[in-house]
Tab-separated table of C-alpha atoms in Angstrom:
chain	number	residue	atom	x	y	z
A	1	MET	CA	18.601	6.944	31.727
A	2	ILE	CA	16.173	8.209	29.166
A	3	SER	CA	15.508	11.931	29.263
A	4	LYS	CA	13.656	14.551	27.281
A	5	ASN	CA	16.740	15.319	25.382
A	6	SER	CA	17.460	11.669	24.495
A	7	LYS	CA	17.641	10.825	20.731
A	8	ILE	CA	14.562	8.732	19.938
A	9	TYR	CA	14.102	7.088	16.518
A	10	ILE	CA	10.540	6.125	15.450
A	11	ALA	CA	10.690	3.675	12.638
A	12	GLY	CA	7.350	3.825	10.876
A	13	HIS	CA	6.393	7.235	11.839
A	14	ASN	CA	3.755	7.679	9.126
A	15	GLY	CA	1.875	4.649	10.002
A	16	MET	CA	-1.030	4.360	12.539
A	17	VAL	CA	1.136	3.270	15.381
A	18	GLY	CA	4.308	5.213	14.574
A	19	SER	CA	2.487	8.387	14.059
A	20	ALA	CA	0.672	8.143	17.400
A	21	ILE	CA	3.966	7.466	19.179
A	22	LEU	CA	5.528	10.569	17.431
A	23	ARG	CA	2.542	12.707	18.337
A	24	ILE	CA	2.475	11.701	22.018
A	25	LEU	CA	6.228	12.075	22.396
A	26	LYS	CA	5.906	15.582	21.091
A	27	LYS	CA	3.164	16.305	23.341
A	28	GLN	CA	5.081	15.103	26.312
A	29	GLY	CA	8.085	17.455	25.482
A	30	TYR	CA	10.625	14.961	23.988
A	31	LYS	CA	12.937	17.343	21.943
A	32	ASN	CA	15.277	15.044	20.056
A	33	LEU	CA	13.013	12.966	17.695
A	34	ILE	CA	14.368	11.138	14.675
A	35	TYR	CA	12.256	9.950	11.803
A	36	GLU	CA	12.641	9.550	7.977
A	37	ASN	CA	10.293	9.089	5.009
A	38	ARG	CA	10.285	5.668	3.252
A	39	ASN	CA	11.459	7.315	-0.172
A	40	ASN	CA	14.624	8.463	1.722
A	41	LEU	CA	15.147	5.299	3.792
A	42	ASP	CA	14.238	1.681	2.753
A	43	LEU	CA	14.188	-0.163	5.983
A	44	SER	CA	14.258	-3.490	4.181
A	45	ASP	CA	17.729	-2.493	2.892
A	46	GLN	CA	20.324	-3.556	5.353
A	47	SER	CA	23.167	-1.265	4.392
A	48	SER	CA	20.796	1.825	4.307
A	49	THR	CA	19.324	1.051	7.633
A	50	TYR	CA	22.769	0.401	9.204
A	51	ASN	CA	24.079	3.645	7.741
A	52	PHE	CA	21.238	5.583	9.011
A	53	LEU	CA	21.670	4.122	12.623
A	54	LYS	CA	25.386	4.749	12.605
A	55	LYS	CA	24.938	8.272	11.412
A	56	LYS	CA	22.009	9.172	13.763
A	57	LYS	CA	23.149	7.335	16.841
A	58	PRO	CA	19.661	7.029	18.599
A	59	ASP	CA	19.431	6.294	22.262
A	60	VAL	CA	16.040	4.585	21.750
A	61	VAL	CA	14.446	2.796	18.801
A	62	PHE	CA	10.758	2.137	18.399
A	63	VAL	CA	10.201	-0.498	15.818
A	64	ALA	CA	6.616	0.453	14.591
A	65	SER	CA	7.397	-0.103	10.843
A	66	ALA	CA	5.755	-3.304	9.445
A	67	LYS	CA	3.772	-4.636	6.593
A	68	VAL	CA	0.299	-5.100	8.150
A	69	GLY	CA	-3.221	-5.972	7.000
A	70	GLY	CA	-6.376	-8.053	7.535
A	71	ILE	CA	-7.200	-11.669	6.760
A	72	PHE	CA	-7.632	-11.035	2.979
A	73	VAL	CA	-4.551	-9.321	2.249
A	74	ASN	CA	-2.466	-11.772	4.636
A	75	GLN	CA	-3.746	-14.699	2.625
A	76	LYS	CA	-3.096	-13.114	-0.777
A	77	ASN	CA	0.465	-11.937	0.075
A	78	LYS	CA	1.984	-14.582	2.294
A	79	ALA	CA	5.513	-14.402	0.998
A	80	ASP	CA	5.567	-10.509	1.138
A	81	PHE	CA	4.270	-10.528	4.727
A	82	ILE	CA	6.827	-12.860	6.105
A	83	SER	CA	9.886	-11.566	3.945
A	84	ASP	CA	9.192	-7.801	4.185
A	85	ASN	CA	8.634	-7.922	8.028
A	86	LEU	CA	11.692	-10.220	8.606
A	87	SER	CA	13.891	-7.682	6.605
A	88	ILE	CA	12.730	-4.597	8.365
A	89	GLN	CA	12.834	-5.961	11.880
A	90	ASN	CA	16.035	-7.720	11.460
A	91	ASN	CA	17.803	-4.679	9.982
A	92	LEU	CA	16.406	-2.466	12.837
A	93	ILE	CA	17.093	-4.952	15.756
A	94	ILE	CA	20.506	-6.147	14.561
A	95	GLY	CA	21.493	-2.699	13.542
A	96	SER	CA	20.451	-1.265	17.042
A	97	PHE	CA	22.807	-3.700	18.690
A	98	LYS	CA	25.526	-3.071	16.134
A	99	TYR	CA	25.314	0.745	16.858
A	100	ASN	CA	24.938	0.613	20.749
A	101	VAL	CA	21.134	1.579	21.052
A	102	LYS	CA	20.331	1.720	24.771
A	103	LYS	CA	16.805	0.780	24.511
A	104	LEU	CA	14.449	-0.724	21.771
A	105	ILE	CA	10.864	-1.257	21.811
A	106	PHE	CA	9.622	-3.898	19.199
A	107	LEU	CA	5.888	-3.924	18.560
A	108	SER	CA	4.541	-7.378	17.989
A	109	SER	CA	1.079	-8.659	17.500
A	110	SER	CA	-1.423	-10.810	19.293
A	111	CYS	CA	-1.722	-12.925	16.266
A	112	ALA	CA	1.628	-14.318	17.247
A	113	TYR	CA	-0.081	-16.621	19.998
A	114	PRO	CA	-0.929	-20.219	19.023
A	115	LYS	CA	-4.338	-20.692	17.634
A	116	ASP	CA	-5.540	-23.058	20.405
A	117	ALA	CA	-3.775	-21.345	23.330
A	118	PRO	CA	-6.109	-21.049	26.423
A	119	ARG	CA	-7.769	-17.642	26.869
A	120	PRO	CA	-6.987	-15.174	28.134
A	121	LEU	CA	-3.699	-15.346	26.299
A	122	LYS	CA	-0.693	-15.183	28.713
A	123	GLU	CA	2.793	-14.312	27.610
A	124	LYS	CA	4.024	-17.948	28.689
A	125	TYR	CA	1.927	-19.414	25.931
A	126	LEU	CA	3.984	-17.765	23.105
A	127	PHE	CA	5.890	-20.369	20.930
A	128	SER	CA	3.896	-23.160	22.321
A	129	GLY	CA	1.629	-24.345	19.456
A	130	LYS	CA	0.258	-24.008	15.888
A	131	LEU	CA	-0.577	-20.511	14.502
A	132	GLU	CA	-3.875	-19.408	13.042
A	133	GLU	CA	-3.457	-20.245	9.276
A	134	THR	CA	-4.933	-16.962	7.872
A	135	ASN	CA	-2.107	-14.919	9.268
A	136	ALA	CA	0.698	-17.407	10.051
A	137	PRO	CA	3.443	-15.840	7.700
A	138	TYR	CA	3.042	-12.494	9.683
A	139	ALA	CA	2.883	-14.130	12.947
A	140	VAL	CA	6.084	-16.173	12.297
A	141	ALA	CA	7.960	-12.847	11.351
A	142	LYS	CA	6.738	-11.259	14.630
A	143	LEU	CA	7.735	-14.318	16.578
A	144	ALA	CA	11.269	-14.202	14.982
A	145	GLY	CA	11.576	-10.474	15.993
A	146	MET	CA	10.485	-11.265	19.542
A	147	LYS	CA	12.963	-14.224	19.889
A	148	LEU	CA	15.801	-12.007	18.396
A	149	CYS	CA	15.204	-9.326	21.039
A	150	GLU	CA	15.023	-11.831	23.753
A	151	SER	CA	18.208	-13.617	22.658
A	152	TYR	CA	20.123	-10.324	22.502
A	153	ASN	CA	18.973	-9.557	26.061
A	154	LYS	CA	20.255	-13.028	27.309
A	155	GLN	CA	23.529	-13.049	25.435
A	156	TYR	CA	24.573	-9.427	25.444
A	157	LYS	CA	22.504	-7.831	28.408
A	158	THR	CA	20.708	-5.386	25.899
A	159	ASP	CA	17.506	-3.734	26.764
A	160	PHE	CA	15.342	-4.881	23.824
A	161	LYS	CA	11.831	-5.454	24.788
A	162	THR	CA	8.601	-6.584	22.999
A	163	LEU	CA	5.149	-5.204	23.494
A	164	ILE	CA	2.216	-7.308	22.206
A	165	PRO	CA	-0.889	-5.180	21.451
A	166	CYS	CA	-4.361	-6.329	20.993
A	167	ASN	CA	-6.292	-5.266	17.842
A	168	LEU	CA	-5.777	-1.576	17.315
A	169	TYR	CA	-7.791	1.277	15.643
A	170	GLY	CA	-7.503	4.896	15.348
A	171	GLU	CA	-6.534	7.875	13.304
A	172	ASN	CA	-4.178	7.230	10.329
A	173	ASP	CA	-5.662	3.718	9.958
A	174	ASN	CA	-6.149	1.901	6.596
A	175	PHE	CA	-9.832	2.001	5.840
A	176	ASN	CA	-9.677	-0.187	2.807
A	177	GLU	CA	-12.292	-2.921	3.010
A	178	GLU	CA	-10.054	-5.620	1.537
A	179	SER	CA	-6.597	-4.836	3.034
A	180	SER	CA	-7.530	-3.309	6.498
A	181	HIS	CA	-7.991	-5.009	9.891
A	182	PHE	CA	-11.484	-5.654	10.828
A	183	PHE	CA	-12.512	-2.564	12.683
A	184	PRO	CA	-11.527	0.140	10.015
A	185	ALA	CA	-13.137	-2.209	7.502
A	186	LEU	CA	-16.373	-2.157	9.491
A	187	ILE	CA	-16.338	1.676	9.610
A	188	ARG	CA	-15.883	1.722	5.935
A	189	LYS	CA	-18.753	-0.771	5.359
A	190	VAL	CA	-21.140	1.032	7.612
A	191	GLU	CA	-20.323	4.308	5.968
A	192	ASN	CA	-20.853	2.977	2.464
A	193	PHE	CA	-24.250	1.639	3.660
A	194	ARG	CA	-25.045	5.055	5.217
A	195	ILE	CA	-24.499	6.968	2.032
A	196	GLY	CA	-26.335	4.439	-0.140
A	197	LYS	CA	-23.291	2.887	-1.714
A	198	THR	CA	-24.281	-0.546	-0.735
A	199	LYS	CA	-27.613	-2.144	0.240
A	200	SER	CA	-26.439	-3.979	3.281
A	201	ILE	CA	-23.440	-4.307	5.731
A	202	LYS	CA	-21.667	-7.528	4.637
A	203	LEU	CA	-19.686	-9.224	7.361
A	204	TRP	CA	-17.101	-11.926	7.067
A	205	GLY	CA	-18.056	-15.240	8.569
A	206	ASN	CA	-20.828	-15.385	11.106
A	207	GLY	CA	-19.923	-12.208	12.956
A	208	LYS	CA	-19.491	-14.063	16.330
A	209	ALA	CA	-15.715	-14.091	16.532
A	210	LYS	CA	-14.541	-11.937	19.355
A	211	ARG	CA	-11.887	-9.478	19.459
A	212	GLU	CA	-10.106	-7.094	22.071
A	213	LEU	CA	-9.840	-3.673	20.735
A	214	MET	CA	-7.711	-0.646	21.830
A	215	HIS	CA	-7.157	2.831	20.514
A	216	VAL	CA	-3.785	3.373	19.063
A	217	ASP	CA	-3.043	6.350	21.406
A	218	ASP	CA	-3.329	3.893	24.246
A	219	LEU	CA	-0.723	1.760	22.648
A	220	ALA	CA	1.589	4.860	22.086
A	221	ASP	CA	1.124	5.836	25.774
A	222	ALA	CA	2.088	2.273	26.924
A	223	ALA	CA	5.050	2.268	24.579
A	224	ILE	CA	6.459	5.541	25.998
A	225	PHE	CA	5.585	4.347	29.577
A	226	PHE	CA	7.704	1.288	29.082
A	227	MET	CA	10.372	3.217	27.369
A	228	LYS	CA	11.051	4.885	30.828
A	229	LYS	CA	10.744	1.659	32.798
A	230	LYS	CA	13.284	-0.956	33.764
A	231	LEU	CA	11.630	-4.230	32.799
A	232	ASN	CA	12.165	-7.775	34.168
A	233	ASP	CA	9.898	-9.172	31.336
A	234	ASP	CA	10.885	-9.697	27.678
A	235	PHE	CA	7.210	-9.762	26.378
A	236	ILE	CA	4.350	-7.705	27.781
A	237	ASN	CA	0.697	-7.899	26.593
A	238	ILE	CA	-0.834	-4.447	25.948
A	239	GLY	CA	-4.504	-4.536	25.975
A	240	THR	CA	-7.860	-3.683	27.959
A	241	GLY	CA	-8.480	-7.327	28.998
A	242	LYS	CA	-12.012	-7.139	27.361
A	243	GLN	CA	-13.357	-8.520	24.168
A	244	TYR	CA	-16.580	-8.351	22.262
A	245	SER	CA	-18.083	-9.878	19.070
A	246	ILE	CA	-17.612	-8.451	15.523
A	247	ILE	CA	-21.256	-7.733	15.337
A	248	HIS	CA	-21.145	-5.910	18.704
A	249	TYR	CA	-18.539	-3.534	17.301
A	250	ALA	CA	-20.490	-3.230	14.001
A	251	LYS	CA	-23.495	-2.183	15.957
A	252	LYS	CA	-21.652	0.532	17.963
A	253	ILE	CA	-20.446	2.099	14.771
A	254	CYS	CA	-23.875	1.933	13.490
A	255	ALA	CA	-25.133	3.713	16.636
A	256	TYR	CA	-22.439	6.396	16.515
A	257	LEU	CA	-23.363	7.113	12.819
A	258	ASP	CA	-27.144	6.969	13.389
A	259	VAL	CA	-27.526	4.023	10.985
A	260	LYS	CA	-30.213	1.437	11.219
A	261	PRO	CA	-28.195	-1.626	10.318
A	262	ASN	CA	-28.967	-4.251	7.603
A	263	PHE	CA	-26.300	-7.056	8.146
A	264	GLU	CA	-25.595	-9.749	5.798
A	265	PHE	CA	-23.096	-12.559	6.637
A	266	ASP	CA	-20.692	-13.996	4.068
A	267	LYS	CA	-20.018	-17.512	5.512
A	268	SER	CA	-17.779	-18.376	2.826
A	269	LYS	CA	-15.291	-16.222	4.295
A	270	PRO	CA	-13.256	-17.163	7.423
A	271	ASN	CA	-13.885	-15.833	10.944
A	272	GLY	CA	-10.118	-16.117	11.963
A	273	MET	CA	-9.592	-16.925	15.669
A	274	LYS	CA	-12.934	-17.566	17.441
A	275	THR	CA	-11.734	-15.499	20.390
A	276	LYS	CA	-8.595	-13.345	21.068
A	277	VAL	CA	-8.176	-11.730	24.405
A	278	LEU	CA	-4.943	-10.854	26.186
A	279	ASP	CA	-4.084	-11.593	29.822
A	280	ILE	CA	-2.867	-8.204	31.190
A	281	LYS	CA	-1.775	-9.305	34.677
A	282	ILE	CA	1.886	-8.450	33.921
A	283	LEU	CA	0.888	-5.102	32.253
A	284	ARG	CA	-1.116	-4.153	35.488
A	285	LYS	CA	1.817	-5.229	37.672
A	286	TYR	CA	3.844	-2.325	36.046
A	287	GLY	CA	0.947	0.095	36.734
A	288	TRP	CA	-0.270	0.818	33.278
A	289	ARG	CA	-3.941	0.958	32.185
A	290	SER	CA	-5.751	1.945	29.007
A	291	LYS	CA	-7.626	5.269	29.043
A	292	VAL	CA	-9.429	5.703	25.817
A	293	SER	CA	-13.106	4.367	25.905
A	294	LEU	CA	-14.685	2.644	22.923
A	295	LYS	CA	-17.152	5.457	22.488
A	296	SER	CA	-14.482	8.323	22.653
A	297	GLY	CA	-12.276	6.091	20.280
A	298	ILE	CA	-14.921	5.811	17.602
A	299	LYS	CA	-15.678	9.416	17.723
A	300	ARG	CA	-11.946	10.256	17.228
A	301	THR	CA	-11.460	7.675	14.369
């Protein structure tokens, strides 16, 4: 039974997702929170990670540590994206089993779904087809982590569950145009245009690709919600069930920053998946819904 005094380890507490989980756990009154900076603990190093888990003995582990980025950086650093993520998650998941962690929440990604799976994306479509080429190495790592958790559950009756969020945004995001995900990159592009640094807002592809978007505090809220639940499902989509085009999101940011947009489309660049929206029937079955509106989320970000 998880209580306010349970020992909870947040791996990746300085990242966008981890920092949101830490912030909301504190807000909800959890007292025994464990986290460690990267310069003191290298999660890609097995012995260091195992020793840390052995010493701290957490009851719960949130695996929010990962190497992440947008299309450009994924394509440029394919080996790093698969090797770093495999190392981090293997050390945390296997180490959690080894040192008797009661509950583990592994945070995956909607890019783990097959490229041509029907929409909306149902959990049963996982592992059923070819991945989107622009982020396949990252997706393969996430799929491996999901299958690892599921396998421990089946063989050893552990409680290691995977949450699959849609595209996320919010405070502590990466706003670098080249290495970030699409939404923070849009914010940076619109802001650069607003201050006169660029003469147009250049979008990759044709701007018509559709994405589901959720504020990171919603994911953190969901992660803590499911930490306290007994789950029958190994994989659960976390999202809003709604999707809009890239150009729609760009216009929303322009409206908030009071910018009259001048868009330019770089069609030499990939669109990524044409559409990516999650089926949230299982999520709704457990009684969770997102709370942060896009307008409020943009303002906070």
